[in-house]
Coordinates of N, CA, C and O and ligand atoms in Angstrom, one line a residue:
X1 N -0.8 -107.9 103.7 CA -0.1 -106.5 102.9 C -1.3 -106.4 101.7 O -1.2 -106.7 100.8
X2 N -2.0 -104.9 101.8 CA -2.5 -104.5 100.7 C -2.0 -103.8 99.6 O -0.4 -103.7 99.6
X3 N -2.2 -104.2 98.6 CA -1.5 -104.1 96.9 C -1.5 -102.0 97.1 O -2.5 -101.2 98.1
X4 N -0.5 -101.7 96.6 CA -0.7 -100.2 96.5 C -1.6 -99.8 95.7 O -2.0 -99.6 94.5
X5 N -2.4 -98.2 96.1 CA -3.2 -97.5 95.3 C -2.2 -96.4 94.9 O -1.8 -95.7 95.8
X6 N -2.6 -95.6 93.8 CA -1.8 -94.4 93.3 C -2.8 -93.3 94.6 O -4.1 -93.2 95.0
X7 N -2.0 -92.1 94.9 CA -2.7 -90.9 95.5 C -3.9 -90.6 94.5 O -3.8 -90.5 93.7
X8 N -4.8 -89.9 95.3 CA -6.0 -89.8 94.9 C -6.0 -88.7 93.5 O -4.6 -87.7 93.7
X9 N -7.0 -88.5 92.7 CA -6.7 -87.6 91.2 C -7.3 -86.6 91.9 O -7.9 -86.0 92.7
X10 N -6.1 -85.1 92.1 CA -6.3 -83.7 92.7 C -7.0 -83.1 91.5 O -6.3 -83.9 90.2
X11 N -7.6 -82.0 91.8 CA -8.0 -81.6 90.4 C -7.1 -80.7 89.4 O -7.7 -80.5 88.4
X12 N -5.8 -80.5 90.1 CA -4.9 -80.1 89.1 C -4.3 -80.9 88.6 O -3.7 -80.6 87.4
X13 N -4.3 -82.0 89.0 CA -3.2 -83.3 88.2 C -4.2 -84.5 88.1 O -4.5 -85.0 88.8
X14 N -4.2 -84.7 86.6 CA -5.0 -85.7 86.4 C -4.0 -87.1 86.3 O -2.7 -87.0 86.3
X15 N -4.8 -87.9 86.9 CA -3.8 -89.5 86.9 C -3.7 -90.1 85.5 O -4.6 -89.9 84.9
X16 N -2.6 -90.4 85.0 CA -2.3 -91.4 83.7 C -2.5 -93.1 83.9 O -2.1 -93.6 84.6
X17 N -3.4 -93.0 82.6 CA -3.7 -94.4 83.0 C -3.2 -95.0 81.2 O -3.4 -94.4 80.3
X18 N -2.6 -96.0 81.4 CA -2.1 -96.7 80.1 C -2.9 -98.3 80.0 O -3.5 -98.7 81.0
X19 N -3.3 -98.4 79.0 CA -4.0 -99.8 78.8 C -3.3 -100.6 77.3 O -2.6 -99.6 76.7
X20 N -3.0 -102.2 77.5 CA -2.9 -102.6 76.4 C -3.5 -104.2 76.4 O -3.8 -104.5 77.0
X21 N -3.5 -104.5 75.1 CA -4.1 -105.8 75.0 C -2.7 -106.6 74.3 O -2.2 -106.2 73.0
X22 N -2.7 -107.8 75.3 CA -1.6 -108.6 74.6 C -2.0 -109.9 74.1 O -2.8 -109.2 72.7
X23 N -2.3 -110.9 74.6 CA -2.8 -112.6 73.7 C -4.4 -112.0 74.4 O -4.9 -113.2 74.8
X24 N -4.9 -111.6 73.4 CA -6.7 -111.2 74.0 C -7.6 -110.9 72.9 O -6.9 -110.7 71.5
X25 N -8.7 -110.3 72.8 CA -9.7 -110.4 71.5 C -10.0 -109.1 71.9 O -10.9 -108.6 71.0
X26 N -9.8 -108.1 72.6 CA -10.0 -106.9 72.7 C -11.7 -106.6 73.2 O -11.8 -105.8 73.6
X27 N -12.4 -107.7 73.9 CA -13.4 -107.9 74.6 C -13.5 -107.1 75.9 O -14.1 -106.3 76.3
X28 N -12.2 -107.2 76.6 CA -11.9 -106.2 77.8 C -12.2 -104.6 77.2 O -12.6 -103.8 78.2
X29 N -11.4 -104.2 76.4 CA -11.4 -103.0 75.7 C -13.0 -102.7 75.5 O -12.9 -101.4 75.8
X30 N -13.6 -103.5 75.2 CA -14.6 -103.1 74.9 C -15.7 -102.7 75.6 O -16.2 -102.1 75.7
X31 N -15.5 -103.6 77.1 CA -16.1 -103.4 77.9 C -15.6 -101.9 78.8 O -16.4 -101.4 79.2
X32 N -14.2 -101.5 79.1 CA -14.1 -100.2 79.2 C -15.2 -99.1 78.4 O -15.3 -98.4 79.1
X33 N -15.0 -99.6 77.2 CA -16.0 -98.5 76.4 C -17.4 -98.7 77.0 O -18.4 -97.6 76.9
X34 N -17.4 -99.4 77.6 CA -19.0 -99.8 77.9 C -19.2 -99.1 79.2 O -20.7 -98.9 79.7
X35 N -18.3 -98.7 79.8 CA -18.6 -97.1 80.9 C -19.7 -96.2 79.9 O -19.8 -95.6 81.0
X36 N -19.9 -96.5 79.0 CA -20.8 -95.2 78.0 C -20.4 -94.0 78.8 O -19.3 -93.6 78.7
X37 N -21.5 -93.5 79.1 CA -21.4 -91.8 79.4 C -20.4 -91.3 80.5 O -20.1 -90.3 80.7
X38 N -19.7 -92.4 81.5 CA -19.2 -92.3 82.4 C -17.9 -91.8 82.0 O -16.6 -91.2 82.7
X39 N -17.3 -92.3 80.8 CA -15.9 -91.8 79.6 C -15.8 -90.2 80.5 O -15.0 -90.2 80.4
X40 N -17.0 -89.6 80.2 CA -16.8 -88.6 79.9 C -16.3 -87.5 81.5 O -15.6 -86.9 81.6
X41 N -16.8 -88.8 82.6 CA -16.3 -88.3 84.0 C -14.8 -88.7 83.9 O -14.2 -88.2 84.7
X42 N -14.7 -90.0 83.3 CA -13.3 -90.2 83.6 C -12.2 -89.8 83.5 O -11.3 -89.3 83.8
X43 N -12.4 -88.9 82.1 CA -11.4 -88.3 81.4 C -11.6 -86.8 82.3 O -10.6 -86.0 81.9
X44 N -12.6 -86.2 83.3 CA -11.9 -85.4 84.0 C -11.2 -85.7 85.4 O -10.3 -84.8 85.6
X45 N -10.9 -86.8 85.4 CA -10.5 -87.1 86.8 C -8.6 -87.7 85.8 O -7.9 -87.9 86.6
X46 N -8.5 -88.4 84.5 CA -7.3 -89.2 84.5 C -7.2 -88.6 82.8 O -8.2 -88.5 82.2
X47 N -5.9 -89.0 82.6 CA -5.9 -89.2 81.0 C -4.9 -90.4 80.3 O -4.7 -91.1 81.3
X48 N -5.6 -90.7 79.3 CA -4.8 -92.3 79.0 C -3.8 -91.9 78.2 O -3.1 -90.9 77.6
X49 N -2.5 -92.5 78.5 CA -1.1 -92.5 78.1 C -1.3 -93.6 76.8 O -2.2 -93.9 76.0
X50 N 0.1 -94.2 76.6 CA -0.3 -95.4 75.4 C -1.7 -96.3 75.8 O -1.8 -97.5 76.8
X51 N -2.3 -96.3 74.6 CA -3.5 -97.3 74.4 C -4.0 -97.3 73.3 O -3.6 -96.7 72.1
X52 N -4.3 -98.6 73.0 CA -5.3 -98.4 71.9 C -6.3 -97.7 71.2 O -6.7 -97.4 70.8
X53 N -6.9 -96.9 72.5 CA -8.0 -96.1 72.6 C -7.3 -94.5 72.2 O -8.0 -94.1 71.8
X54 N -6.0 -94.3 72.4 CA -5.3 -93.1 72.0 C -4.6 -93.2 70.6 O -4.2 -92.6 70.3
X55 N -4.1 -94.8 70.5 CA -2.9 -95.0 70.1 C -1.4 -94.5 69.9 O -1.0 -94.1 68.7
X56 N -1.1 -93.6 71.2 CA 0.1 -93.4 71.6 C 0.6 -94.8 71.4 O 0.2 -95.9 71.8
X57 N 1.8 -95.0 70.9 CA 2.7 -95.8 70.8 C 4.2 -96.1 72.1 O 4.6 -97.4 71.8
X58 N 3.8 -95.2 72.8 CA 5.2 -95.1 73.8 C 4.7 -95.3 75.1 O 3.9 -94.3 75.4
X59 N 5.5 -95.7 76.1 CA 4.4 -95.4 77.5 C 5.3 -94.1 78.1 O 6.9 -94.6 77.8
X60 N 4.6 -93.4 79.0 CA 5.4 -92.2 79.9 C 5.5 -92.9 80.9 O 4.4 -94.0 81.0
X61 N 5.3 -91.6 82.1 CA 5.3 -92.8 83.7 C 4.0 -92.4 83.8 O 3.4 -91.6 82.9
X62 N 3.2 -93.6 84.1 CA 1.9 -93.9 84.7 C 1.4 -93.9 85.9 O 1.9 -94.5 86.7
X63 N 0.2 -93.6 86.4 CA -0.3 -94.1 87.3 C -1.1 -95.3 87.6 O -0.5 -96.5 88.3
X64 N -1.6 -96.1 86.6 CA -2.1 -97.4 86.4 C -2.1 -97.4 85.3 O -2.4 -97.0 84.5
X65 N -1.6 -99.2 85.4 CA -1.7 -99.7 83.8 C -3.0 -100.8 83.8 O -2.9 -102.1 84.6
X66 N -3.6 -100.7 82.9 CA -4.5 -102.1 82.8 C -4.5 -102.8 81.6 O -4.1 -102.5 80.3
X67 N -3.9 -104.2 81.7 CA -3.7 -105.4 80.9 C -4.7 -106.3 80.0 O -5.0 -106.8 81.5
X68 N -4.8 -106.3 79.2 CA -5.8 -107.6 78.9 C -5.2 -108.4 77.9 O -4.1 -108.4 77.3
X69 N -5.4 -109.9 78.3 CA -4.7 -110.7 77.5 C -3.7 -111.1 77.9 O -2.9 -110.6 79.2
X70 N -3.1 -112.7 77.9 CA -1.9 -113.2 78.3 C -0.5 -113.1 77.4 O -1.1 -112.1 76.5
X71 N 0.5 -113.5 77.9 CA 1.5 -113.8 77.1 C 1.9 -114.7 76.0 O 1.9 -116.1 76.7
X72 N 1.9 -114.3 75.2 CA 1.9 -115.5 74.2 C 3.1 -116.0 73.2 O 3.4 -116.2 72.5
X73 N 3.9 -114.2 73.3 CA 5.0 -113.8 71.8 C 6.2 -112.9 72.7 O 5.9 -112.5 73.8
X74 N 7.1 -112.7 72.3 CA 8.5 -112.1 72.5 C 8.1 -111.2 72.4 O 8.2 -109.9 73.4
X75 N 6.7 -110.3 71.5 CA 6.5 -109.1 71.5 C 5.7 -108.4 72.7 O 5.7 -107.8 73.5
X76 N 4.6 -109.6 73.1 CA 3.9 -109.1 74.2 C 4.8 -109.3 75.7 O 4.6 -108.6 76.7
X77 N 5.8 -110.2 75.3 CA 6.9 -109.9 77.3 C 7.8 -108.7 76.7 O 7.3 -107.8 78.3
X78 N 8.7 -108.0 75.7 CA 8.6 -107.0 75.8 C 7.7 -105.9 76.3 O 8.0 -104.8 77.5
X79 N 6.3 -105.9 75.7 CA 5.6 -104.6 75.9 C 5.2 -104.4 77.6 O 4.6 -104.1 78.3
X80 N 4.8 -105.9 78.2 CA 4.3 -105.9 79.5 C 5.2 -105.6 80.8 O 5.2 -104.9 81.7
X81 N 6.7 -106.2 80.3 CA 7.6 -105.7 81.0 C 7.8 -103.8 80.8 O 8.1 -103.6 82.2
X82 N 7.8 -103.3 80.2 CA 8.0 -102.1 79.5 C 6.3 -101.2 80.7 O 6.7 -100.0 81.3
X83 N 5.7 -101.8 80.4 CA 4.4 -101.0 81.0 C 4.3 -101.6 82.4 O 4.6 -100.3 83.5
X84 N 5.4 -102.7 83.0 CA 5.5 -102.9 84.3 C 6.5 -101.5 85.0 O 5.9 -100.6 85.9
X85 N 7.5 -101.3 84.5 CA 8.8 -100.8 84.6 C 7.6 -98.8 84.7 O 8.4 -98.2 85.2
X86 N 7.0 -98.5 83.8 CA 6.1 -97.3 83.9 C 5.2 -97.0 84.5 O 4.7 -96.1 84.7
X87 N 4.2 -98.1 85.1 CA 3.1 -98.2 85.9 C 3.3 -98.2 87.6 O 3.8 -99.3 87.8
X88 N 2.4 -97.3 88.4 CA 2.8 -97.6 89.7 C 2.2 -98.6 90.3 O 2.2 -99.6 90.9
X89 N 0.8 -98.9 89.4 CA 0.1 -99.9 89.7 C -0.6 -100.5 88.5 O -0.7 -99.9 87.5
X90 N -0.2 -102.1 88.4 CA -0.7 -102.4 87.0 C -1.7 -103.4 87.7 O -2.0 -104.3 88.5
X91 N -2.6 -103.4 86.8 CA -3.7 -104.5 87.0 C -3.9 -105.6 85.7 O -4.0 -105.4 84.5
X92 N -4.2 -106.9 86.0 CA -4.4 -107.8 85.0 C -6.1 -107.6 85.2 O -6.9 -107.8 86.4
X93 N -6.5 -107.4 83.7 CA -8.1 -107.2 83.2 C -8.7 -108.6 83.1 O -8.3 -108.9 81.4
X94 N -9.3 -109.2 83.1 CA -10.2 -110.2 82.6 C -9.2 -112.0 82.7 O -8.1 -111.9 82.8
X95 N -10.1 -113.0 81.8 CA -9.4 -114.0 81.9 C -8.4 -114.1 81.8 O -7.0 -115.1 81.8
X96 N -8.0 -113.8 80.2 CA -7.0 -114.2 79.7 C -5.7 -113.3 79.9 O -4.6 -114.4 80.5
X97 N -5.4 -112.4 80.5 CA -4.7 -112.0 81.8 C -4.1 -112.6 83.0 O -3.1 -113.0 83.1
X98 N -5.4 -113.0 83.3 CA -4.8 -113.9 85.0 C -4.9 -115.1 84.8 O -3.6 -115.9 85.5
X99 N -4.9 -115.8 83.7 CA -4.9 -117.1 83.5 C -4.4 -118.0 82.0 O -4.7 -118.9 81.8
X100 N -4.4 -117.1 81.4 CA -4.6 -117.2 79.7 C -5.7 -116.9 79.2 O -5.8 -117.5 78.1
X101 N -6.6 -118.1 79.8 CA -8.1 -117.7 78.8 C -8.1 -118.6 78.0 O -7.5 -119.8 77.7
X102 N -9.2 -118.4 76.9 CA -9.2 -118.9 76.0 C -8.1 -119.8 75.3 O -7.3 -120.6 74.3
X103 N -6.9 -118.5 74.8 CA -5.5 -119.1 74.1 C -4.9 -119.7 74.5 O -3.8 -120.7 73.7
X104 N -4.8 -119.9 76.1 CA -4.0 -121.0 76.6 C -4.6 -122.5 76.1 O -4.0 -122.8 76.9
X105 N -5.9 -122.5 75.3 CA -5.9 -123.6 75.2 C -5.2 -124.5 74.1 O -5.5 -125.6 74.1
X106 N -4.0 -123.7 74.0 CA -3.2 -124.1 72.9 C -2.2 -124.8 73.9 O -0.8 -125.5 73.5
X107 N -2.2 -124.6 75.1 CA -0.7 -125.1 75.8 C -0.5 -126.4 75.7 O 0.7 -127.0 76.2
X108 N -1.4 -128.0 75.9 CA -1.1 -128.9 75.5 C -0.7 -129.5 73.9 O -0.4 -130.4 74.0
X109 N -0.3 -128.3 73.4 CA 0.3 -128.9 72.1 C 1.4 -128.4 71.8 O 1.8 -127.4 72.8
X110 N 2.1 -129.1 71.1 CA 3.8 -128.6 71.0 C 3.9 -127.6 69.6 O 3.2 -127.8 68.4
X111 N 4.3 -126.0 70.0 CA 4.3 -125.5 69.0 C 4.8 -125.4 67.9 O 4.1 -125.5 66.6
X112 N 5.8 -126.0 67.7 CA 6.4 -126.4 66.6 C 5.6 -127.4 65.4 O 5.4 -126.9 64.0
X113 N 5.1 -128.6 65.7 CA 4.5 -129.3 65.2 C 3.3 -128.7 64.7 O 2.6 -128.9 63.8
X114 N 2.7 -127.9 65.8 CA 1.2 -127.3 65.5 C 1.3 -126.3 64.2 O 0.4 -126.4 63.3
X115 N 2.9 -125.8 64.3 CA 2.9 -124.8 63.1 C 3.2 -125.5 61.5 O 2.5 -125.3 60.4
X116 N 3.5 -126.4 61.7 CA 4.0 -127.3 60.6 C 2.7 -127.7 60.4 O 2.7 -128.1 59.1
X117 N 2.1 -128.3 61.3 CA 1.0 -129.1 60.4 C 0.1 -127.6 60.3 O -0.7 -127.9 59.2
X118 N -0.5 -126.3 60.5 CA -0.8 -125.5 60.1 C -0.6 -125.3 58.8 O -1.2 -124.9 57.5
X119 N 0.8 -124.5 58.6 CA 1.3 -124.2 57.3 C 2.1 -125.2 56.1 O 1.4 -124.9 55.2
X120 N 2.2 -127.0 56.5 CA 2.7 -127.0 55.7 C 1.5 -128.4 55.2 O 1.2 -129.1 54.0
X121 N 0.4 -128.9 56.1 CA -0.6 -130.2 55.6 C -1.7 -129.3 55.5 O -2.8 -130.3 55.0
X122 N -2.2 -128.1 55.9 CA -3.2 -128.0 55.4 C -3.8 -128.1 53.9 O -3.2 -127.0 53.4
X123 N -5.1 -128.5 53.7 CA -5.0 -128.2 52.2 C -5.2 -126.6 51.8 O -6.1 -126.0 51.8
X124 N -5.0 -126.6 50.7 CA -5.1 -125.0 50.0 C -4.1 -124.3 50.9 O -3.7 -123.1 50.3
X125 N -3.2 -124.7 51.7 CA -2.2 -123.8 52.3 C -0.7 -124.4 52.6 O -0.1 -124.1 53.6
X126 N -0.1 -125.2 51.7 CA 1.0 -125.8 51.7 C 2.2 -124.6 51.2 O 2.7 -124.3 50.3
X127 N 2.6 -123.7 52.2 CA 3.7 -123.3 52.4 C 4.5 -123.3 53.8 O 4.2 -124.1 54.3
X128 N 5.6 -122.7 53.7 CA 6.6 -122.7 54.9 C 5.9 -121.9 55.7 O 4.9 -120.8 55.8
X129 N 6.3 -122.6 57.3 CA 6.4 -121.7 58.5 C 6.9 -120.5 58.2 O 8.3 -120.5 58.1
X130 N 6.0 -119.0 58.6 CA 6.9 -117.8 58.4 C 8.0 -117.6 59.3 O 7.4 -117.8 60.1
X131 N 9.0 -116.7 58.9 CA 10.0 -116.7 60.1 C 11.1 -115.2 59.4 O 11.9 -115.4 59.7
X132 N 9.7 -114.7 59.1 CA 10.4 -113.2 59.1 C 11.0 -112.7 60.3 O 10.7 -112.6 61.7
X133 N 12.1 -112.0 60.1 CA 12.4 -111.5 61.8 C 11.9 -110.5 62.3 O 11.8 -110.1 63.4
X134 N 11.1 -110.0 61.5 CA 10.0 -109.2 62.4 C 8.8 -109.8 62.9 O 8.0 -109.0 63.7
X135 N 8.9 -110.8 62.6 CA 7.5 -111.9 63.4 C 7.8 -111.6 64.9 O 8.8 -112.3 65.3
X136 N 7.0 -111.6 66.0 CA 7.8 -112.0 67.3 C 7.4 -113.3 67.3 O 6.9 -114.1 66.8
X137 N 8.5 -114.1 68.0 CA 8.5 -115.4 68.4 C 7.8 -116.1 69.4 O 7.1 -115.0 70.5
X138 N 6.6 -117.8 68.7 CA 5.7 -117.4 69.6 C 6.7 -117.8 70.8 O 7.4 -119.0 70.8
X139 N 5.6 -118.3 72.3 CA 6.3 -118.4 73.2 C 6.0 -120.1 73.3 O 4.7 -120.6 72.3
X140 N 6.3 -121.2 73.9 CA 5.8 -122.4 73.7 C 4.6 -122.6 74.4 O 3.3 -123.5 74.3
X141 N 4.3 -121.6 75.3 CA 2.7 -121.7 76.0 C 2.4 -120.2 76.1 O 3.1 -119.3 75.7
X142 N 1.1 -119.9 76.3 CA 0.4 -118.8 76.6 C 0.4 -118.6 78.5 O -0.2 -119.5 78.8
X143 N 1.2 -117.9 78.9 CA 1.4 -117.6 80.1 C 0.4 -116.6 81.0 O 0.5 -115.3 80.0
X144 N -0.1 -116.5 81.9 CA -0.5 -115.3 82.7 C 0.7 -114.1 82.9 O 1.5 -114.4 83.2
X145 N -0.2 -113.2 83.0 CA 0.9 -112.0 83.3 C 1.8 -112.0 84.5 O 2.6 -111.7 84.3
X146 N 1.0 -112.7 85.6 CA 1.4 -112.4 86.9 C 2.7 -113.4 86.8 O 3.7 -114.1 87.8
X147 N 3.0 -114.5 85.7 CA 4.4 -115.1 85.7 C 5.6 -114.7 84.9 O 6.4 -115.2 85.2
X148 N 5.1 -113.3 84.4 CA 6.3 -112.6 83.8 C 6.6 -111.5 85.1 O 7.8 -111.0 84.8
X149 N 5.6 -110.7 85.4 CA 5.7 -109.8 86.1 C 5.0 -109.8 87.3 O 4.0 -110.2 87.3
X150 N 5.1 -108.7 88.1 CA 4.5 -108.7 89.4 C 3.1 -107.6 89.2 O 3.2 -106.8 88.5
X151 N 2.1 -108.3 89.7 CA 1.0 -107.6 89.0 C -0.1 -107.4 90.5 O 0.2 -107.9 91.7
X152 N -0.3 -106.3 91.1 CA -0.6 -105.9 91.9 C -2.7 -106.1 92.0 O -3.1 -106.1 93.2
X153 N -3.2 -105.9 91.3 CA -4.6 -106.3 91.2 C -5.1 -107.2 90.1 O -4.4 -107.1 89.1
X154 N -6.0 -108.1 90.5 CA -7.0 -109.1 89.2 C -8.6 -108.8 89.2 O -8.9 -108.8 89.9
X155 N -8.7 -108.5 87.8 CA -10.4 -108.3 87.7 C -11.0 -109.4 86.8 O -10.6 -109.6 85.7
X156 N -11.4 -109.9 87.8 CA -11.8 -111.4 86.8 C -13.1 -111.5 85.9 O -13.7 -110.0 86.2
X157 N -13.5 -112.2 85.0 CA -14.4 -112.3 84.1 C -14.1 -112.1 82.6 O -13.0 -112.4 82.3
X158 N -15.1 -112.9 81.4 CA -14.6 -112.5 80.5 C -15.3 -112.3 79.7 O -16.4 -112.6 79.3
X159 N -15.3 -110.6 79.3 CA -14.8 -109.9 79.9 C -15.7 -109.5 81.5 O -16.6 -109.6 81.7
X160 N -15.0 -108.5 82.3 CA -15.3 -107.9 83.6 C -16.6 -107.2 82.9 O -16.1 -106.6 81.8
X161 N -17.4 -106.9 83.7 CA -18.5 -105.6 82.6 C -17.9 -104.4 83.2 O -17.0 -103.9 83.8
X162 N -18.5 -103.4 82.2 CA -18.3 -102.1 82.2 C -18.5 -101.3 83.6 O -18.0 -100.6 84.0
X163 N -19.5 -101.7 84.5 CA -19.9 -101.1 86.1 C -18.3 -102.2 86.7 O -18.1 -101.1 87.7
X164 N -18.5 -103.0 86.5 CA -17.4 -103.6 87.7 C -15.8 -102.7 87.2 O -15.4 -102.4 88.2
X165 N -15.0 -102.5 86.3 CA -14.5 -101.3 85.4 C -14.3 -100.3 86.2 O -13.4 -99.4 86.2
X166 N -15.7 -99.9 86.0 CA -16.2 -98.4 86.5 C -15.9 -98.5 88.0 O -14.6 -97.3 88.6
X167 N -16.3 -99.8 88.9 CA -16.3 -99.4 90.5 C -14.6 -99.5 90.3 O -14.4 -98.9 91.6
X168 N -13.5 -100.4 89.9 CA -12.4 -100.2 90.1 C -11.9 -99.6 90.3 O -11.0 -99.0 90.2
X169 N -11.8 -99.0 88.9 CA -10.9 -97.8 88.2 C -11.6 -96.2 89.5 O -10.1 -95.7 90.0
X170 N -12.6 -96.6 89.6 CA -12.7 -95.1 90.3 C -12.1 -95.4 91.9 O -12.0 -94.7 92.5
X171 N -12.5 -96.6 92.9 CA -12.0 -96.7 93.9 C -10.1 -96.6 93.6 O -9.9 -95.9 94.6
X172 N -9.5 -97.1 92.4 CA -8.1 -97.1 92.4 C -7.7 -95.4 92.0 O -6.9 -94.7 92.7
X173 N -8.7 -94.4 91.4 CA -8.6 -93.2 91.2 C -8.4 -92.1 92.4 O -8.3 -91.1 93.0
X174 N -9.5 -93.0 93.4 CA -9.8 -91.7 94.4 C -9.0 -92.2 95.9 O -9.3 -92.0 96.9
X175 N -8.1 -93.0 95.6 CA -7.2 -93.5 96.1 C -7.5 -94.7 97.5 O -7.2 -94.6 98.5
X176 N -8.6 -95.5 97.3 CA -9.0 -96.9 98.1 C -8.7 -97.5 97.6 O -8.2 -98.1 96.1
X177 N -8.2 -98.7 98.1 CA -8.4 -100.0 97.8 C -9.6 -100.4 97.3 O -10.7 -100.2 97.8
X178 N -9.9 -100.9 96.1 CA -11.0 -101.5 95.4 C -11.5 -102.5 95.9 O -10.7 -103.6 96.5
X179 N -12.8 -102.5 96.1 CA -13.6 -103.5 96.6 C -15.1 -103.8 95.5 O -15.3 -102.9 95.0
X180 N -15.1 -104.9 95.6 CA -16.5 -105.5 93.9 C -17.2 -105.6 95.1 O -16.9 -106.8 95.9
X181 N -18.7 -105.3 94.8 CA -19.4 -106.6 95.7 C -19.7 -107.4 94.8 O -19.0 -107.2 93.5
X182 N -20.5 -108.2 95.4 CA -20.8 -109.9 94.6 C -21.0 -109.4 93.4 O -20.7 -110.5 92.8
X183 N -22.5 -108.8 93.0 CA -22.6 -108.6 91.7 C -22.1 -108.3 90.6 O -22.1 -108.8 89.6
X184 N -21.1 -107.7 91.4 CA -19.5 -107.1 90.2 C -18.8 -108.3 90.2 O -18.2 -107.9 88.9
X185 N -18.4 -109.1 90.4 CA -17.9 -110.1 90.9 C -18.3 -111.4 89.5 O -19.5 -111.8 90.1
X186 N -17.5 -110.9 88.5 CA -17.9 -112.8 88.0 C -17.0 -113.5 87.1 O -15.8 -113.2 86.7
X187 N -17.1 -114.4 86.7 CA -16.1 -115.6 86.2 C -16.5 -116.1 84.7 O -15.3 -116.7 84.3
X188 N -17.0 -115.5 84.4 CA -17.3 -116.4 82.7 C -17.5 -115.0 81.9 O -17.2 -113.7 82.4
Ligands
LIG1 FE1 -11.5 -111.6 75.5 FE2 -12.2 -112.8 77.6 FE3 -9.8 -112.8 77.0 FE4 -11.2 -110.6 77.8 S1 -11.0 -112.1 78.9 S2 -9.7 -110.5 75.9 S3 -13.1 -110.5 76.8 S4 -11.3 -113.5 76.0

C-alpha cells in the first residue's frame, strides 16, 4: 500500500512543513539549505512551522514533518512523538533517522559504564556524572525513529543531497508519491 501524500499545495493555501534534528549533526538540514535559490520557490509553496530554520519552538498542525537524527534520549522521544501527532506525513531524512547512523556506534557499550569512564576516569575531568533533572535521560541505545513512531517515507544518505531533498519535497507538495531516480539515491 502506498504511503499517504498531502493534498497538493493550492495557490491560496500553502502547505506547512516542520523539521527537527534529534540525535544528528545538522548535516541533513545543511543539505536542505543546499537547494539554494530553489528555497525561494519552496517558500511560495510551503511555509515552515517548528524548525531550526524558523526557531519556532512549538508544533502546530503540519502537512509534512522532516526528521533528522536518531533517538538517543528522553527529549528526542518526546519531540518525535509530538511531531508525529502534528504531521500528516512523517519523513525520516538521512542515515541517522533511518538506522541510528554514526551515533549508534555507541550501541555496543553500556551507557552507565561509559559515563563513569568519561566523567570519572578521564585525566583532567575527574567529576561526577551530571545528573541535573533538566538534562534529558540518555537511552540505553540510539534508536531509528521508526522504532518509536510510524514513519511514512525514508530518504537515505549521509546526508541526502539538496537535489534529492528538492525532488522528494516537490513530489510530496505536488500530491505525488515521491520517486527518486537512481542518480539521486545514495547511501553514503
Ligand atoms: Fe549528519 Fe549524516 Fe546523520 Fe544527516 S545522516 S544527521 S548528515 S551524520
